[in-house]
Short mmCIF file of C-alpha atoms and ligand atoms in Angstrom, two decimals:
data_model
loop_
_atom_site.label_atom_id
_atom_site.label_comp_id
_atom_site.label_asym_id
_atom_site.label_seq_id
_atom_site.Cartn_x
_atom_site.Cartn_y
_atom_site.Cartn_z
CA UNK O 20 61.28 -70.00 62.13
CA UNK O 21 60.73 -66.76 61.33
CA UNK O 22 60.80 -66.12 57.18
CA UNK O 23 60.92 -63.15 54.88
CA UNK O 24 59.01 -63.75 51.55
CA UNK O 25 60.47 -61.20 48.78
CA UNK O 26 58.40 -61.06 45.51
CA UNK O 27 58.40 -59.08 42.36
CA UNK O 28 55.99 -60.33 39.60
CA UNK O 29 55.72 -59.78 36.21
CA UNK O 30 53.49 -56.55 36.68
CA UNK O 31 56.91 -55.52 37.60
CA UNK O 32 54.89 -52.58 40.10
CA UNK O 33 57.02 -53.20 43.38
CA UNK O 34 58.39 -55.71 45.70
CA UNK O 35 55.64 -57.35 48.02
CA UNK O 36 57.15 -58.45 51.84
CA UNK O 37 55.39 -61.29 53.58
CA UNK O 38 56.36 -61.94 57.65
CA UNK O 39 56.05 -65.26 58.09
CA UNK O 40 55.84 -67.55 61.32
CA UNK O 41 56.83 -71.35 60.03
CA UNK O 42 56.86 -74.84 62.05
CA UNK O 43 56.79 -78.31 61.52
CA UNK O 44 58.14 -80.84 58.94
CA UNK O 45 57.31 -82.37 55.73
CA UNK O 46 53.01 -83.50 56.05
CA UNK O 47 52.99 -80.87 59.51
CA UNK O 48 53.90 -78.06 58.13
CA UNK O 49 52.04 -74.69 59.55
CA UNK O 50 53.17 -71.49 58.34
CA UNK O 51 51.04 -68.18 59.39
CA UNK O 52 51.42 -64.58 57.97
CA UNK O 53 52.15 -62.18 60.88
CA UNK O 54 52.59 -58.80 58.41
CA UNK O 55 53.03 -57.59 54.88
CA UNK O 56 53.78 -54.54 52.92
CA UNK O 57 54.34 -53.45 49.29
CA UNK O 58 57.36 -51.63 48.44
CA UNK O 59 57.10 -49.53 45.55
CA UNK O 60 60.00 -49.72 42.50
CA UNK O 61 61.23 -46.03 41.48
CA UNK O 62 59.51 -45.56 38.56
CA UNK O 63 63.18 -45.82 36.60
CA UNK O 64 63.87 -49.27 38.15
CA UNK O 65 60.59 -50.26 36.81
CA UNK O 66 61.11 -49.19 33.52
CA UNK O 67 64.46 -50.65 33.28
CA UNK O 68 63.20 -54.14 33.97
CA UNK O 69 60.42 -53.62 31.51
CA UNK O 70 63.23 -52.73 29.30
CA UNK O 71 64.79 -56.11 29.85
CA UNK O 72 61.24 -58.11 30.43
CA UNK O 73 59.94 -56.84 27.14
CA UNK O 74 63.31 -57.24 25.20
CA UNK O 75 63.24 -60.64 22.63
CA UNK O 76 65.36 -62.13 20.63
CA UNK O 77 65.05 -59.05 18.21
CA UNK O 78 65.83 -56.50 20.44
CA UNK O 79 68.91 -55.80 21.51
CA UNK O 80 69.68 -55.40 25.45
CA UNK O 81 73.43 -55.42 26.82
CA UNK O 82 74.56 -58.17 28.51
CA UNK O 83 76.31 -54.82 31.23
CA UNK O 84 72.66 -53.88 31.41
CA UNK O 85 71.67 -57.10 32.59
CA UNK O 86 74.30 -57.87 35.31
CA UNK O 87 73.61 -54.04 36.84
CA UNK O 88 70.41 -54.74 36.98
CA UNK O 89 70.64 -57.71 38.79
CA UNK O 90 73.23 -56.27 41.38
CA UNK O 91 70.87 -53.06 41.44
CA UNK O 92 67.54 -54.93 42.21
CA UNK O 93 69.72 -56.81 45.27
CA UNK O 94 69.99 -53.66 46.81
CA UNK O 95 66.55 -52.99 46.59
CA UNK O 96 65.07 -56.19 47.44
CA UNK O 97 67.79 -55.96 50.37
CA UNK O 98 66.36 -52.30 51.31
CA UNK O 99 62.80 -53.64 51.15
CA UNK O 100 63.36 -56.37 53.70
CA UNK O 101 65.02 -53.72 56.40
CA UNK O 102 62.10 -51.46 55.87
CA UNK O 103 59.73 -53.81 56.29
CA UNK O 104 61.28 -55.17 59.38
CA UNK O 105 61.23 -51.55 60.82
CA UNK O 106 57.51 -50.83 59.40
CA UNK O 107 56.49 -54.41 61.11
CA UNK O 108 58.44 -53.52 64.62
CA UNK O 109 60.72 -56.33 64.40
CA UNK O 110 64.28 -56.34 65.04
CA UNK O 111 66.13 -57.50 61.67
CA UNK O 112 67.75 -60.06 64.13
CA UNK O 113 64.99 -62.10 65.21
CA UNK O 114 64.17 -62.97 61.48
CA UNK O 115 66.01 -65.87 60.52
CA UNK O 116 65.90 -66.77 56.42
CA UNK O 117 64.88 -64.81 53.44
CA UNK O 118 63.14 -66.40 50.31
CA UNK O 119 63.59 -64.27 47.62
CA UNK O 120 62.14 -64.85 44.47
CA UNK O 121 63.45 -61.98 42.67
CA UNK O 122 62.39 -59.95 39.41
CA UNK O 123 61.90 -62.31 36.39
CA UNK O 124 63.28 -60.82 33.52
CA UNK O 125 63.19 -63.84 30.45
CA UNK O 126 61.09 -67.28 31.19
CA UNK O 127 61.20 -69.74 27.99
CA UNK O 128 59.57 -73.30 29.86
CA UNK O 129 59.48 -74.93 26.28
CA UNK O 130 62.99 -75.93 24.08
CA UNK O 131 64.55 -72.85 21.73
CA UNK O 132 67.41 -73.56 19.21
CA UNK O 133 70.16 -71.81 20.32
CA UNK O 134 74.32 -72.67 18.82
CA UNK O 135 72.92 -75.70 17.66
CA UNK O 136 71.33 -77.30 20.60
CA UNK O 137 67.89 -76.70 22.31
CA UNK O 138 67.45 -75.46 25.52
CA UNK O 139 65.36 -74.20 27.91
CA UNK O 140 65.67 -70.89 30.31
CA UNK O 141 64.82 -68.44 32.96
CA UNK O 142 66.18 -65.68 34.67
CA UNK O 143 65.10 -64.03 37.51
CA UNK O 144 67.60 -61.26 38.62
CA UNK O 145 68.14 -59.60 42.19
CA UNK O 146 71.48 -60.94 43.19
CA UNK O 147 70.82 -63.39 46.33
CA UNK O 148 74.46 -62.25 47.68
CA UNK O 149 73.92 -59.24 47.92
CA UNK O 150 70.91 -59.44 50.25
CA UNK O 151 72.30 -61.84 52.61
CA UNK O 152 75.27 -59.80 52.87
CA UNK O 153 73.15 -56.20 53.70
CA UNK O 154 70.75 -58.45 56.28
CA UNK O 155 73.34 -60.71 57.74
CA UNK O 156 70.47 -63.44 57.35
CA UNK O 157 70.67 -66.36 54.91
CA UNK O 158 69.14 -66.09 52.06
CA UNK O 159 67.35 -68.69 49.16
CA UNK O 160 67.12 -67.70 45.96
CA UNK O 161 66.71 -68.77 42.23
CA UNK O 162 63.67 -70.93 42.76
CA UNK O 163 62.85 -71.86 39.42
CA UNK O 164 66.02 -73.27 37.54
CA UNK O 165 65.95 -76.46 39.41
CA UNK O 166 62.49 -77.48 38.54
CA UNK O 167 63.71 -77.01 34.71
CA UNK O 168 66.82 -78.94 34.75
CA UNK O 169 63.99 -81.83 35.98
CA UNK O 170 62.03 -81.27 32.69
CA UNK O 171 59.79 -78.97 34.55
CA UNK O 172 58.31 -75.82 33.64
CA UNK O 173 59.65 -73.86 36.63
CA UNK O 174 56.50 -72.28 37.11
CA UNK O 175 54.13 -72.16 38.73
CA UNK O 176 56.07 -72.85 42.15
CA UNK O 177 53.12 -71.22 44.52
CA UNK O 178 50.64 -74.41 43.92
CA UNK O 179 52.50 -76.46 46.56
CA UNK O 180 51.50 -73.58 49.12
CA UNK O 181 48.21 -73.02 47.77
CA UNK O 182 47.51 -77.20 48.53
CA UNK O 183 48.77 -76.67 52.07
CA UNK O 184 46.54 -73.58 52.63
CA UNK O 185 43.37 -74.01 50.32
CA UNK O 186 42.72 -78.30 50.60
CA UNK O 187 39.94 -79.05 52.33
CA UNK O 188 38.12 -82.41 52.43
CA UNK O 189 34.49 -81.78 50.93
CA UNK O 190 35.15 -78.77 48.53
CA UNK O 191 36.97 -78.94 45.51
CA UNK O 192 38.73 -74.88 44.85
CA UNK O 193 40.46 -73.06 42.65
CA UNK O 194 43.03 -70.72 43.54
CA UNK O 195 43.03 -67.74 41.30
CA UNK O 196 45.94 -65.32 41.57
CA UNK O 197 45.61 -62.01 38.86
CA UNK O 198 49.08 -60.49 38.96
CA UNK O 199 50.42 -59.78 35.61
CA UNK O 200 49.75 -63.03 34.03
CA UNK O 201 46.90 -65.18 35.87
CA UNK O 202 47.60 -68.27 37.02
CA UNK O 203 45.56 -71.11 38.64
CA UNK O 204 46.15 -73.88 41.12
CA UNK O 205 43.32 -76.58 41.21
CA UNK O 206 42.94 -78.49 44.29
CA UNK O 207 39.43 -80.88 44.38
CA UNK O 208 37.57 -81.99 47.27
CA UNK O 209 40.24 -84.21 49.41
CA UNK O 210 43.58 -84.03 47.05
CA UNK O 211 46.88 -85.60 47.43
CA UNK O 212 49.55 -83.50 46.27
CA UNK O 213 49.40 -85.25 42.95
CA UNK O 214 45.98 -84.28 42.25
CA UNK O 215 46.61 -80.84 42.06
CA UNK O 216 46.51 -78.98 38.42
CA UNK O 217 47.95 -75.58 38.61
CA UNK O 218 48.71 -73.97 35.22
CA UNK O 219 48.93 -70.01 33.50
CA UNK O 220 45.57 -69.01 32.24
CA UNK O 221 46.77 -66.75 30.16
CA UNK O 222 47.29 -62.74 30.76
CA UNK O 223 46.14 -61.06 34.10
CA UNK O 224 46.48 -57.53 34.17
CA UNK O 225 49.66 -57.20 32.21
CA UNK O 226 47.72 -55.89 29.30
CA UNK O 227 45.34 -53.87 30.68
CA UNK O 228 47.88 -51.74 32.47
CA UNK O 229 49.74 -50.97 29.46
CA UNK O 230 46.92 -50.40 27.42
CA UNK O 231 46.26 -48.00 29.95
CA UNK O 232 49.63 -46.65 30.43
CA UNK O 233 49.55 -46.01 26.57
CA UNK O 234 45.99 -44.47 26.43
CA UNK O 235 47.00 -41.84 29.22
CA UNK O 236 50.31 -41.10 28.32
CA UNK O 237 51.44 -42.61 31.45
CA UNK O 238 48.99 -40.49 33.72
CA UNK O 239 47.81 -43.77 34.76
CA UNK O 240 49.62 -47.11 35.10
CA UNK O 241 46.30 -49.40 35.67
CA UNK O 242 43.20 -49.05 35.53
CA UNK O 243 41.66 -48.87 39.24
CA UNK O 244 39.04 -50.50 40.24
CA UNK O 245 38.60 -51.23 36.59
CA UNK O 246 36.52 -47.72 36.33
CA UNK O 247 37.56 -47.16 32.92
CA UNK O 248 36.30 -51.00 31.74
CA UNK O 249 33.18 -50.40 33.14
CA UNK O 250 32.32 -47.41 30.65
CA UNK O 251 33.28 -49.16 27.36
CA UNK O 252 32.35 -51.46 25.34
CA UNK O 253 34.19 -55.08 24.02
CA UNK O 254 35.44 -54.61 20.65
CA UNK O 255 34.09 -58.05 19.77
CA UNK O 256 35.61 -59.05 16.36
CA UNK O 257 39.50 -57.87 17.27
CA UNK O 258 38.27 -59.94 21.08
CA UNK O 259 37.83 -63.33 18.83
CA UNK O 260 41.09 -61.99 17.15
CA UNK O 261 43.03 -61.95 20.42
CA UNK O 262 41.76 -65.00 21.73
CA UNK O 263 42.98 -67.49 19.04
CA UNK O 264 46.29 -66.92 20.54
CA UNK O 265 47.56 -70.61 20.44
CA UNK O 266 48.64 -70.44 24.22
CA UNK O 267 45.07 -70.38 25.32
CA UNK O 268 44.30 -73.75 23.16
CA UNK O 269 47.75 -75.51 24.98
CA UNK O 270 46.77 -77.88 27.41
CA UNK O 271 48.36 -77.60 31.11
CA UNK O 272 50.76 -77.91 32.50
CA UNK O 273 51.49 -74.44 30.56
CA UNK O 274 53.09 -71.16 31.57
CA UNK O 275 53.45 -67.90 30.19
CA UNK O 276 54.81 -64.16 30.41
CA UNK O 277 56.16 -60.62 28.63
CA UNK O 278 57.45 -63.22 25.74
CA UNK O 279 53.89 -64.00 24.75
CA UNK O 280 51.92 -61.34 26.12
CA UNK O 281 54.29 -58.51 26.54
CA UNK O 282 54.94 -55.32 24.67
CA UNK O 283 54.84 -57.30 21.15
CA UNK O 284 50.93 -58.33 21.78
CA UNK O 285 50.03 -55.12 22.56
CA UNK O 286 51.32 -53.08 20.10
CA UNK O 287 49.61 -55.34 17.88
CA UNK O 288 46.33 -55.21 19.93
CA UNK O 289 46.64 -51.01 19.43
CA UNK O 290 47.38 -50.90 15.99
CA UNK O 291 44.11 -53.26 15.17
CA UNK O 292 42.06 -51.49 17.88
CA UNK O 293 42.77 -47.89 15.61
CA UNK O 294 41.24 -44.92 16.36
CA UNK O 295 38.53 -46.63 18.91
CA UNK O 296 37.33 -45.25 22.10
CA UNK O 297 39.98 -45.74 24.54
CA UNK O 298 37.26 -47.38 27.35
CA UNK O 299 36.47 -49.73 25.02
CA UNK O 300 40.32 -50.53 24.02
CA UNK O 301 40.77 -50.80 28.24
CA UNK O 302 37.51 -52.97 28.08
CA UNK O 303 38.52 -54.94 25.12
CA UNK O 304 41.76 -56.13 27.22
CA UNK O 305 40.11 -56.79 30.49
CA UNK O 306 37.68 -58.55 28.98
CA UNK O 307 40.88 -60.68 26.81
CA UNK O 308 41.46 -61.76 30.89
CA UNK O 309 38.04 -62.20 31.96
CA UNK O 310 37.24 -64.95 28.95
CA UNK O 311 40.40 -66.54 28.64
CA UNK O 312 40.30 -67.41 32.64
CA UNK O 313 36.57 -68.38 32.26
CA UNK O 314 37.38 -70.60 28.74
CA UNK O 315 40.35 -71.98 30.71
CA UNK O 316 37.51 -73.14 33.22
CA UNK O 317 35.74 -74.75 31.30
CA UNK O 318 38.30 -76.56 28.84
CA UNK O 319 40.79 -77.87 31.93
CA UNK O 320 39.27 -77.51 35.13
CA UNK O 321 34.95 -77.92 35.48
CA UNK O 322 35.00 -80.99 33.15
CA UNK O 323 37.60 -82.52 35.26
CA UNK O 324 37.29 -81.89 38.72
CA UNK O 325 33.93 -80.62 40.92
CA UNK O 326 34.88 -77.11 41.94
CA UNK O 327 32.53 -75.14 44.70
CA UNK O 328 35.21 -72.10 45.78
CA UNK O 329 37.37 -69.58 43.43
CA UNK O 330 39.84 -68.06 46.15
CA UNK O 331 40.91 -65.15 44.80
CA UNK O 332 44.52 -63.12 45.16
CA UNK O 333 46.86 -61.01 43.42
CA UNK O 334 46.34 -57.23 42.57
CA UNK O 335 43.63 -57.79 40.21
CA UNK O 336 41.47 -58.82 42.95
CA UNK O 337 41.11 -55.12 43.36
CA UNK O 338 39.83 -54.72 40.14
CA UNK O 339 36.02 -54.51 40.92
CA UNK O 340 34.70 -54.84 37.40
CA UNK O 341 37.08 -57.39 36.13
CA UNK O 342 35.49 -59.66 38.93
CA UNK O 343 32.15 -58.79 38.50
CA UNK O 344 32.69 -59.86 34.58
CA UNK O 345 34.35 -62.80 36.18
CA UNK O 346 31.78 -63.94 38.25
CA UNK O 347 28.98 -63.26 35.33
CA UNK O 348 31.14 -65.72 33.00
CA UNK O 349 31.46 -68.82 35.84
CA UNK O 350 27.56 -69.11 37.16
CA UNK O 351 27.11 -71.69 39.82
CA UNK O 352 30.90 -70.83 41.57
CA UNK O 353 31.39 -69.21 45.10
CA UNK O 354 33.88 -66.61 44.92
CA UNK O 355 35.96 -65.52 47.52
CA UNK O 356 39.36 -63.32 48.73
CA UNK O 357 41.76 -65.42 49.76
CA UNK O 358 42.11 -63.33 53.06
CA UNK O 359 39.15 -64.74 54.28
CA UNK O 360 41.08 -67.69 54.35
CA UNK O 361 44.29 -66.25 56.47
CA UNK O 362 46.52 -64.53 53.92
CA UNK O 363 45.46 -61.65 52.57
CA UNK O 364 44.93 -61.50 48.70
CA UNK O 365 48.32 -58.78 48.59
CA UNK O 366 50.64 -60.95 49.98
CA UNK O 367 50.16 -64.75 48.98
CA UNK O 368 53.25 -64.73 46.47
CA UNK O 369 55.58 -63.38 49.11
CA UNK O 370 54.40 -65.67 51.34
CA UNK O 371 54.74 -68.33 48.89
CA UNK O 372 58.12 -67.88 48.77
CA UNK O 373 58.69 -67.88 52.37
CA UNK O 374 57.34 -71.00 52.68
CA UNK O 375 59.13 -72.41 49.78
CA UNK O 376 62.55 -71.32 51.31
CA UNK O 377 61.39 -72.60 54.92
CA UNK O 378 61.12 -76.03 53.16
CA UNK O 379 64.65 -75.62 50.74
CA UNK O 380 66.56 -74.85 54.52
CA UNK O 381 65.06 -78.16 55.61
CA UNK O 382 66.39 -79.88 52.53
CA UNK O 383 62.45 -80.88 51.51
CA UNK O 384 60.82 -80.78 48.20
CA UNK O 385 58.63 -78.01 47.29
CA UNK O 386 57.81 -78.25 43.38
CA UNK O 387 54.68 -80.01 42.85
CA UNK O 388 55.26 -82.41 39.56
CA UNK O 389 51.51 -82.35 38.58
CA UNK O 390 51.69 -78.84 38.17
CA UNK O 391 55.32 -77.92 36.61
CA UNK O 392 55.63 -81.17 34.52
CA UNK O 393 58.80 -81.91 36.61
CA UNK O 394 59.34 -85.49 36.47
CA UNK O 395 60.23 -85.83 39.91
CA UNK O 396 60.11 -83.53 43.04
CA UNK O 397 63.48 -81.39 43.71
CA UNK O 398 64.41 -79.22 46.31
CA UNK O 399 64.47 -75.98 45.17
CA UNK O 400 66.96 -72.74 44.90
CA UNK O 401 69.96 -71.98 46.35
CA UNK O 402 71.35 -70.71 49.60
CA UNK O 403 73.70 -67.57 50.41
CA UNK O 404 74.64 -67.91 54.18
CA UNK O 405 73.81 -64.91 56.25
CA UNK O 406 75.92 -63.35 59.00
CA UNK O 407 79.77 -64.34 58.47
N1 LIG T 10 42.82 -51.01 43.07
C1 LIG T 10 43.14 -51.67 41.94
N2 LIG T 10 42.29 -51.65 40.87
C2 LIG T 10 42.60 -52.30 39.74
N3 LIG T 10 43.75 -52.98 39.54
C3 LIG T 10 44.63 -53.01 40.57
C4 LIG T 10 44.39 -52.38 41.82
N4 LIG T 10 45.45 -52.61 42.63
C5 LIG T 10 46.32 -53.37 41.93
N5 LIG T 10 45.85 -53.62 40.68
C6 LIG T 10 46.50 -54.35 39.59
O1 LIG T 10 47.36 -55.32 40.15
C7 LIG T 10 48.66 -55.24 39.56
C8 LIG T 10 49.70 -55.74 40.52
O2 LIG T 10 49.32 -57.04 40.90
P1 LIG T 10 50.37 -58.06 41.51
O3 LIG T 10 49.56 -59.12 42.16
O4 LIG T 10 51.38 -57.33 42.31
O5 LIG T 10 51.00 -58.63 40.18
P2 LIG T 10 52.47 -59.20 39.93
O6 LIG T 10 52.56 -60.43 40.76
O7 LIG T 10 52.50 -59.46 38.47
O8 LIG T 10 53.41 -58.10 40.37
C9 LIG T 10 48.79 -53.78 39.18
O9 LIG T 10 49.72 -53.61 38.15
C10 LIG T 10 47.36 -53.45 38.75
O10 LIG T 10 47.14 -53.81 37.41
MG1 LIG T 11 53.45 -57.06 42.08
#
């Protein structure tokens, strides 16, 4: 088959399209990415999901707001896949499913009162419906809610394609994906799926690029290459400060998002930061990512499991300095882009959730228990038929 992955992360910068060639069942599974692109959100779009994404329980967000947004973002995603088709050279025809993972918007893995029960949540909006009905192709959507109702955490889904893609016999590796919020998938030398540890290390680059969205007065939305990092210096005592955040002591399985590390966190990061040098504010919050991925190391993964690779993805890949500070903190590891390894560091998530709606279409498991908490595999999403 030949699958569409859609995929809007928390860094809420665009929707990434993976092309995906997919064959086999269950164990034989081979999928292979054939082309990619990013298309950029219009920078109101983007700030009305931040709108939503950094709302709480405190501030107040229609519930209109909400369901246009949702209907709005299935246009887009729905105008992202025809574009990419034509950008790729392929006739919309000849692809035949859509994953579509959508824009998450609220993500609350761990029980909340609400009216007098407890319950758990997500949302991730970008209405299946109306994609399938613009493409005339079938579309899965709403991956995570499945995984939840089985006492999962819904997240983090791309861990089952990360062990089809990254296992390898002799090495034990890490996938590390920066997007907004890093995550990592641990796979050691000759896994079974249940081996596999994947869990949210904490903040990616969520905070840098609004530290550096504030700092500029928007001139910049992240900080590239991490050029501005690279001329400060940590503020070390509000550093300590920021890393006795209890989610970095939780043991995995564990995710995270804009509820912990959103707009809140970093409002209180500025005010404590005060009148400092804005490089070292930006260096202060990469370096927030760099220690809480290299403490998360060496708490949950080195003492466990022999690790030889990182394989890194996601859009802080790009950010030189962050990795150089990344490799200084984890001596002794080999690090690497995970398109040396056949899909390119840009477009893993969307081809995550091609893969993940290649196996929903064949009625096949795709959450991986050991790393959502699930307490048994389910197949995941739901399906709006294409062409009618
Ligand atoms: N050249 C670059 N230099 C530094 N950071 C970059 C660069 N390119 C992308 N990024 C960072 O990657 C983020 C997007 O990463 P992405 O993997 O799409 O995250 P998400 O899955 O959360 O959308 C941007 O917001 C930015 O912070
Ligand atoms: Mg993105």
């Amino acid at each position: 088959m030949r699958v569409l992955g859609l995929m809007s992360g928390t860094s809420a910068d665009g929707i990434d399209v993976a092309l995906v060639r997919i064959t086999g069942r269950r164990r034989h599974l081979r999928a292979k990415l054939e082309n990619f692109c990013t298309i950029p959100y219009p920078a109101r779009v983007r700030q009305a999901v931040l709108r939503l994404a950094n709302a709480n329980q405190k501030r107040v967000v229609s519930v209109a707001a909400v369901s246009q947004l949702n209907f709005l973002l299935g246009e887009l995603f729905a105008e992202a896949a025809v574009r990419a088709a034509r950008r790729f050279r392929v006739p919309l025809q000849s692809i035949d499913l859509i994953g579509s993972h959508g824009q998450t918007v609220y993500h609350q893995p761990s029980r909340e009162a609400f009216a007098g029960r407890r319950v758990v949540s997500t949302l991730q909006l970008g209405e299946p419906q109306v994609i399938a009905e613009r493409t005339e192709i079938p579309v899965v959507g709403n991956f995570r809610p499945r995984d939840m109702a089985a006492g999962g955490q819904g997240a983090p889904l791309v861990p089952f394609v990360d062990y089809l893609l990254y296992r390898h016999p002799r090495r034990g590796r890490v996938a590390l994906n920066i997007g907004g919020i890093a995550n990592v998938t641990v796979i050691p030398a000759g896994a079974e799926p249940e081996d596999v540890v994947a869990f949210d290390t904490g903040p990616g680059n969520m905070v840098i690029d609004a530290v550096v969205e504030r700092l500029t007065n928007r001139r910049q939305r992240f900080d590239r290459q991490g050029a501005l990092a690279a001329r400060g210096q940590p503020l070390e005592p509000l550093l300590a400060q920021l890393l006795r955040h209890p989610y970095f002591r939780r043991r995995p399985p564990k995710s995270t998002g804009r509820e912990e590390f959103g707009s809140a966190f970093v409002e209180q990061l500025l005010r404590r930061a005060g009148r400092a040098r804005p490089a070292d504010i930006v260096r202060t919050a990469t370096e927030l990512t760099v220690r809480s991925i290299a403490e998360s190391f060496r708490r949950f993964i080195l003492l466990q499991a022999r690790i030889e690779e990182v394989i890194l993805s996601g859009g802080g890949a790009k950010n030189n300095f962050l990795i150089q500070r990344l490799r200084e903190s984890l001596p002794g590891l080999e690090f690497l882009a995970a398109g040396r390894l056949g899909v390119d560091e840009k477009a893993k998530e969307a081809f995550a959730f091609a893969v993940l709606a290649y196996r929903t279409w064949r009625r096949e498991p795709a959450n991986l228990p050991s790393a959502t908490g699930a307490r048994h595999p389910v197949v995941l999403g739901v399906t709006a038929p294409g062409r009618q």
